Coordinates of C-alpha atoms in Angstrom, one line a residue:
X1 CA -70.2 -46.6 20.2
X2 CA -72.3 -50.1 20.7
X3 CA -72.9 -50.8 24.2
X4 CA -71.4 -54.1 23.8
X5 CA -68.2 -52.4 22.2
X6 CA -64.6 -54.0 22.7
X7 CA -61.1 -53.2 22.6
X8 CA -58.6 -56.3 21.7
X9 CA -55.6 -56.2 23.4
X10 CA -53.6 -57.8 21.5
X11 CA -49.7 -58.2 22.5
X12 CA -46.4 -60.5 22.9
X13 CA -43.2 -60.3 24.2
X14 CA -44.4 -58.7 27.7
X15 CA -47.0 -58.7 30.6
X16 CA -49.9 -57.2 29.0
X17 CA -52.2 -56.2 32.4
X18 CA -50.4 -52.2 32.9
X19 CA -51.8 -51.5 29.1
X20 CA -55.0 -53.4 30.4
X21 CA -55.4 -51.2 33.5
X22 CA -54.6 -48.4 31.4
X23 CA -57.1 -49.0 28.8
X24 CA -59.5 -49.6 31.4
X25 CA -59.4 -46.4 33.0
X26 CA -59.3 -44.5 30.3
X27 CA -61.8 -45.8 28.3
X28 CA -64.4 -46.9 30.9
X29 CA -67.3 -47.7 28.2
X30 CA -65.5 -50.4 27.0
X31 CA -64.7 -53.6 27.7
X32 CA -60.7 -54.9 26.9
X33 CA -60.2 -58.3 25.8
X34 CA -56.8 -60.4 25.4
X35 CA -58.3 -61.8 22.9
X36 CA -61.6 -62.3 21.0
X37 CA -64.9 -64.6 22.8
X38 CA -64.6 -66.3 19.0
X39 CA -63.0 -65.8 15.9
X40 CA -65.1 -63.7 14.7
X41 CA -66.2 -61.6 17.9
X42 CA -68.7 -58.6 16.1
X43 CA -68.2 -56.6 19.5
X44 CA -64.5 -56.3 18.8
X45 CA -64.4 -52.4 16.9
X46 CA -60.4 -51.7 17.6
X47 CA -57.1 -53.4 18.6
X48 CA -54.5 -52.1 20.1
X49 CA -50.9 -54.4 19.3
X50 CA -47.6 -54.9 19.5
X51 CA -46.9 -58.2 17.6
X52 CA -50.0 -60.0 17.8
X53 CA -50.1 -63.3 17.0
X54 CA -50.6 -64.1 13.3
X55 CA -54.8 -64.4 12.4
X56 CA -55.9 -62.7 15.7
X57 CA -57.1 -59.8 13.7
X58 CA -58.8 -61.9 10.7
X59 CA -62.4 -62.0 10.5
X60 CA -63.3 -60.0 13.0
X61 CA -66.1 -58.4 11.1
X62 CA -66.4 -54.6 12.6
X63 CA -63.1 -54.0 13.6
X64 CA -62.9 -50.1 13.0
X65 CA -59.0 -49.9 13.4
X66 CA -55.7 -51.1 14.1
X67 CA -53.5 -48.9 17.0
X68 CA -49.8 -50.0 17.6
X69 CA -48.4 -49.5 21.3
X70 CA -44.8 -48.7 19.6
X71 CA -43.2 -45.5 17.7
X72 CA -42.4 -48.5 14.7
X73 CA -45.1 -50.4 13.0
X74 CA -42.9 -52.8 11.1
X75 CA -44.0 -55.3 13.6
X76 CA -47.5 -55.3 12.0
X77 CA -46.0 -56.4 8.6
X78 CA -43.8 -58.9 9.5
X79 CA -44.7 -62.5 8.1
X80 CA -47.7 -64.0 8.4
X81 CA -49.6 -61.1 9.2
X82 CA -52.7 -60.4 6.6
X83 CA -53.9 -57.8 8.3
X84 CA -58.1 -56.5 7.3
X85 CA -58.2 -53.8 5.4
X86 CA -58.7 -51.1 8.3
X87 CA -57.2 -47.9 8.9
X88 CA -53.8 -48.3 11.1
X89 CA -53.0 -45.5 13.7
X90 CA -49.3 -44.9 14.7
X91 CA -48.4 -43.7 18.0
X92 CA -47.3 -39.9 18.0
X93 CA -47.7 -38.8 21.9
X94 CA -45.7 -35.9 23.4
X95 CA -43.6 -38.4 26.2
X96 CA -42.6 -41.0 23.1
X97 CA -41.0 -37.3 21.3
X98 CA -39.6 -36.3 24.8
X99 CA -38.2 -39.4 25.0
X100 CA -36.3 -40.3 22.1
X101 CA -35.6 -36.1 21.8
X102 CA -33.6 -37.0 25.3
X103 CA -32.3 -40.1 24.2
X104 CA -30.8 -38.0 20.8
X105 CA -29.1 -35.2 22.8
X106 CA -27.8 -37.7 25.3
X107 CA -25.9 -39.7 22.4
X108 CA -24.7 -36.3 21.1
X109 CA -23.4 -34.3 23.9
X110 CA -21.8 -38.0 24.9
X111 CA -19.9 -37.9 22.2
X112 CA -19.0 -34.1 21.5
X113 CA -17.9 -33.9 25.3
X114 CA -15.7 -37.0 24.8
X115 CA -17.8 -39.6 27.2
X116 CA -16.4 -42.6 25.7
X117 CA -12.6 -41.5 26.0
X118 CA -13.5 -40.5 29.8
X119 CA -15.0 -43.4 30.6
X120 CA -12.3 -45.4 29.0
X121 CA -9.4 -43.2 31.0
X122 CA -11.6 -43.6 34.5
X123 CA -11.1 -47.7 34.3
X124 CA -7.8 -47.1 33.2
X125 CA -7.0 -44.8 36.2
X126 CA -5.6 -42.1 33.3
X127 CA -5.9 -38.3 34.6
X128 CA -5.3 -36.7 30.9
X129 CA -7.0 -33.1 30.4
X130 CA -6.2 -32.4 26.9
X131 CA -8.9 -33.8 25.4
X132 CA -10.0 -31.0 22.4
X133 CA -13.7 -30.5 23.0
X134 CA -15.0 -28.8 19.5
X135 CA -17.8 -26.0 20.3
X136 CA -21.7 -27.2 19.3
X137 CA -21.7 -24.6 16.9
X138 CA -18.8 -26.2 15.1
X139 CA -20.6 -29.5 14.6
X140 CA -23.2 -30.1 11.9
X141 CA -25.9 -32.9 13.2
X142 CA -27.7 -34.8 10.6
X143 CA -31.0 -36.1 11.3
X144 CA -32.1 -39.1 9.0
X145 CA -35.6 -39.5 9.2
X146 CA -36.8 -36.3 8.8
X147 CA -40.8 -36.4 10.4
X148 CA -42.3 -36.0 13.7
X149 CA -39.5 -37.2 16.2
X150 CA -36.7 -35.9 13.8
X151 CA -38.1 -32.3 13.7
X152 CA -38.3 -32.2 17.7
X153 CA -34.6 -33.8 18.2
X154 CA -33.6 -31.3 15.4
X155 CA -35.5 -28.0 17.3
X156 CA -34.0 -29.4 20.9
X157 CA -30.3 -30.0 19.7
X158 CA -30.8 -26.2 17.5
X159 CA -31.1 -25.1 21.0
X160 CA -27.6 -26.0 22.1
X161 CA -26.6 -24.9 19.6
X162 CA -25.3 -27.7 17.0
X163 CA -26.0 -26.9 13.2
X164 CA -29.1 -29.5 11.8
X165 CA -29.6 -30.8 9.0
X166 CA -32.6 -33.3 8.0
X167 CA -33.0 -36.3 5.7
X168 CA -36.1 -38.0 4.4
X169 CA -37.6 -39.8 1.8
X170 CA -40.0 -37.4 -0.1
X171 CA -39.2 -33.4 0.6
X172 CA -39.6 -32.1 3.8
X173 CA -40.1 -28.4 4.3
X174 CA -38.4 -26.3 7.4
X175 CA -37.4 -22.9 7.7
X176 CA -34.7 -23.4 10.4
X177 CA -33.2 -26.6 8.8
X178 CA -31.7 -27.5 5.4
X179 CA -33.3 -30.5 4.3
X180 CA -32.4 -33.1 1.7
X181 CA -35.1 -35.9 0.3
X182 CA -34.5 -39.0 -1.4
X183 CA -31.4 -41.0 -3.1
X184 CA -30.4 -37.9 -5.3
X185 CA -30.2 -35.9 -1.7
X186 CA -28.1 -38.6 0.9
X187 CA -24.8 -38.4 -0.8
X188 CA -25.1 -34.1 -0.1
X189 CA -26.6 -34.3 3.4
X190 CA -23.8 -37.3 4.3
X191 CA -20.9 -34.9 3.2
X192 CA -21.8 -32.6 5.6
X193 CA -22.7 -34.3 8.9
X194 CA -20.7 -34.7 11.8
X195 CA -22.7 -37.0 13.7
X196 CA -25.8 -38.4 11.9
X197 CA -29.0 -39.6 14.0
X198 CA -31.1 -42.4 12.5
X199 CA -34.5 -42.0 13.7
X200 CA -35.9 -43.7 10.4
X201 CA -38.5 -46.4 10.4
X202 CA -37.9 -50.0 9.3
X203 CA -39.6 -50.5 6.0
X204 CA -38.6 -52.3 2.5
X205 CA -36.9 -49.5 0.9
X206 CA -34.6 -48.5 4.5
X207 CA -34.1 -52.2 5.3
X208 CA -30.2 -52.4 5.5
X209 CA -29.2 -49.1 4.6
X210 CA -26.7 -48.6 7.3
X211 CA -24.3 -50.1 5.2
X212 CA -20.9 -49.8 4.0
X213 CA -21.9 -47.9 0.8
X214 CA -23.7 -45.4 2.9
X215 CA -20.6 -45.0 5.5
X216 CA -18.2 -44.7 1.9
X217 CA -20.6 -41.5 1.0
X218 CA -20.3 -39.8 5.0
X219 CA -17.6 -37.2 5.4
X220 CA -14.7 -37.9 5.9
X221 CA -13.0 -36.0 9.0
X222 CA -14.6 -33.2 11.0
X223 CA -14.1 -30.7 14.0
X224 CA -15.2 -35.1 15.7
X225 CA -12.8 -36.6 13.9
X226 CA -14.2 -39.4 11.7
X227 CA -18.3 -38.9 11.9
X228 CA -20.5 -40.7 14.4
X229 CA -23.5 -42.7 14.3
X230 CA -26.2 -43.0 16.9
X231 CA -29.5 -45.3 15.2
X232 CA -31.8 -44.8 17.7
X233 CA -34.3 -46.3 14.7
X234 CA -34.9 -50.2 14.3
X235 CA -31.8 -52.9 14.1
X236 CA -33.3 -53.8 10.7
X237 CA -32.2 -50.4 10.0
X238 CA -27.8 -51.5 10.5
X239 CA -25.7 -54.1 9.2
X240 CA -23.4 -54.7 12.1
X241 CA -20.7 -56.4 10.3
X242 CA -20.2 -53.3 7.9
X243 CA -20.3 -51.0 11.0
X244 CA -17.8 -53.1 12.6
X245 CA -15.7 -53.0 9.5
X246 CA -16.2 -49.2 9.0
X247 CA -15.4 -48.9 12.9
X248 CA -11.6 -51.1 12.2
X249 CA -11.1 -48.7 8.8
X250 CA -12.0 -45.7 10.4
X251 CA -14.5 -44.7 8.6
X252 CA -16.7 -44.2 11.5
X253 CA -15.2 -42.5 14.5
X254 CA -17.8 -44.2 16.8
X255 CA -21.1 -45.5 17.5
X256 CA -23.7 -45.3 20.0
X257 CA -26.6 -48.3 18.9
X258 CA -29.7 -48.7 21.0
X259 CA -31.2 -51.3 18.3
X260 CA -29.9 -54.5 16.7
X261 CA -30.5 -56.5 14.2
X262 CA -31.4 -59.9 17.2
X263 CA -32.8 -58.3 20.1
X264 CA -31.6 -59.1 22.7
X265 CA -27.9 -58.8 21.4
X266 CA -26.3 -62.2 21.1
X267 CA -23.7 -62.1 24.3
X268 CA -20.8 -63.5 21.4
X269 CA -21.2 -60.3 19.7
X270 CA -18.1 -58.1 19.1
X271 CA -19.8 -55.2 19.4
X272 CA -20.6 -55.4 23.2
X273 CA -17.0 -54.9 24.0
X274 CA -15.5 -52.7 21.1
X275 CA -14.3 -49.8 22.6
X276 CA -16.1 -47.2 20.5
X277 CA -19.1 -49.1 20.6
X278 CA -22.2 -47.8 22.8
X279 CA -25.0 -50.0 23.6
X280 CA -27.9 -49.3 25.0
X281 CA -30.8 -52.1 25.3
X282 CA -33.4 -50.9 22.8
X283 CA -34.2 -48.4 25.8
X284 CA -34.2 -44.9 23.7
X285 CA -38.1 -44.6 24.1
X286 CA -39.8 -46.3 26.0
X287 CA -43.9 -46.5 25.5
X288 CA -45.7 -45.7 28.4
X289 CA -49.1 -46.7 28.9
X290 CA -50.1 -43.5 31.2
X291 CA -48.9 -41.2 29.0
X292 CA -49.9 -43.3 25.4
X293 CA -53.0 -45.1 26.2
X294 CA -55.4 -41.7 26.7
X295 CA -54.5 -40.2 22.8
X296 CA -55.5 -43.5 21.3
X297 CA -58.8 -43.8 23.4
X298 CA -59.7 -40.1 22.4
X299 CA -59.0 -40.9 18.8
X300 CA -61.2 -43.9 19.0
X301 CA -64.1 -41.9 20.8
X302 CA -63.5 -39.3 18.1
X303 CA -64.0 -41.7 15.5
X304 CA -67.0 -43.6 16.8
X305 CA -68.4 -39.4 16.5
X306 CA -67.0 -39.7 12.9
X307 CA -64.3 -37.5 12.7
X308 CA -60.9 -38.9 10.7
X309 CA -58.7 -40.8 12.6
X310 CA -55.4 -38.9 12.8
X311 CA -51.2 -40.1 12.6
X312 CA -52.5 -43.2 9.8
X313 CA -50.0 -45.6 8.1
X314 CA -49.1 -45.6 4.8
X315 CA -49.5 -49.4 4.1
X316 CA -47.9 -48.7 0.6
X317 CA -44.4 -47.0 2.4
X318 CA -44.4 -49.3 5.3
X319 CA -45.0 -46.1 8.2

């Protein structure tokens, strides 16, 4: 590492100063800049971003890689960005797991414990008992998006219980869940789940596909009722008008969304007060500096010693 050697801070749509003080503690050497001294700054060796400004990462001539603060990096390809030809690091930290692990069970024990129908008889002042409650074990969980935060909702939720299954793009080995890969496999791993959980990332080829031609392959009735979906992934992920209409035709028992396709949700939308509808305010992992900011300045200082930065993006999939 060059004595002189920056980090670029580089992000919108928040204060940036508790990632600065974060970054600043934990990686004392360095100095952390909002935003380069000139366009092409030669002390700047890594960024860390959560959409940054178009350009603020061209010609910066020794820029060594690219960290985003967030679980998604769809952000980094959105238009306008042409971003240098540097490695990209994705976040995989313990708490972010732990936190969307949480957020997963939550949604499911929510639902298999009837929260919605509860919550709906407590406004109503309804005292009605007989609500059947189906046993974990009777209910088959399907986990779409099958990599690191999948396997640890799947291993938490195995623990109650619940049956797993997994979904991914390319094959996915586990011993203690039946996995399905690709288009050939989503039609077979849709028949069987109860409630799925969309934990995929936002890229070209998953763009939309919560759709009503995947909620015409999902099973039809279960120990639920009609099966569930909780997309806990990105809003690019949903189209809300076929969830809506799969909602009124009962295709979908009920929903618990904690992403949309315009963040924040337009207050006109229906789906703030349909009644199987759960909403939560894109709050299902939050990143935490504390607990983020110290893997990404290790894996920097690792680099800088020449050892392979670890968790990289595939620019050609999109994660």
């Amino acid at each position: 590492m060059a004595d002189n050697s920056k980090i670029l801070l580089s992000v919108t749509g928040f204060d940036p100063s508790i990632w600065k003080d974060a970054l600043e503690k934990a990686a004392p050497d360095r100095t952390v800049v909002l935003e380069p001294a000139e366009a092409s700054d030669p002390e700047i060796d890594y960024a860390v971003v959560w959409k940054q400004p178009p350009g603020v990462l061209d010609g910066l001539p020794n820029l060594k890689a690219i960290f985003s603060i967030g679980a998604g990096v769809d952000h980094l390809f959105a238009a306008g960005n042409d971003l240098p030809d540097v490695p990209i690091v994705r976040v995989v930290a313990e708490d972010l797991t732990d936190r969307m692990s949480e957020y997963s069970v939550w949604q499911v024990l929510d639902h298999l414990r009837k929260g919605p129908l509860y919550r709906d008889q407590q406004a109503r002042r309804v005292w009605h008992e007989d609500l059947m409650q189906p046993a974990a074990s009777e209910v088959t969980i399907g986990i779409l998006g099958y990599g690191n935060l999948g396997r640890d909702a799947a291993k938490k939720l195995i623990m109650l219980g619940f049956k797993v299954i997994g979904w991914s793009r390319t094959e996915k080995q586990d011993e203690a869940v039946e996995t399905f890969a690709g288009e050939d496999g989503l039609a077979g791993f849709l028949a069987q789940s109860d409630i799925v959980v969309c934990l995929l990332p936002l890229t070209p080829a998953t763009r939309g596909i919560l759709s009503a031609s995947f909620f015409a392959k999902m099973k039809p009735r279960g120990p639920l009722g009609a099966p569930i979906l909780i997309n806990a992934g990105r809003g690019g992920l949903q189209v809300e008008a076929d969830i809506l209409a799969a909602l009124e035709e009962k295709r979908l028992g009920a929903v618990s969304l904690d992403v949309f396709q315009t963040e924040p949700l337009p207050p006109e939308s229906p789906l703030w007060t349909h009644p199987r509808v759960t909403i939560t305010p894109h709050a299902a992992a939050t990143s935490m500096p504390h607990a983020l900011v110290p893997p990404m300045v290790d894996q920097m200082d690792a680099h800088d010693r020449g050892e392979k930065l670890k968790n990289l993006v595939d620019r050609e999939a999109g994660y």
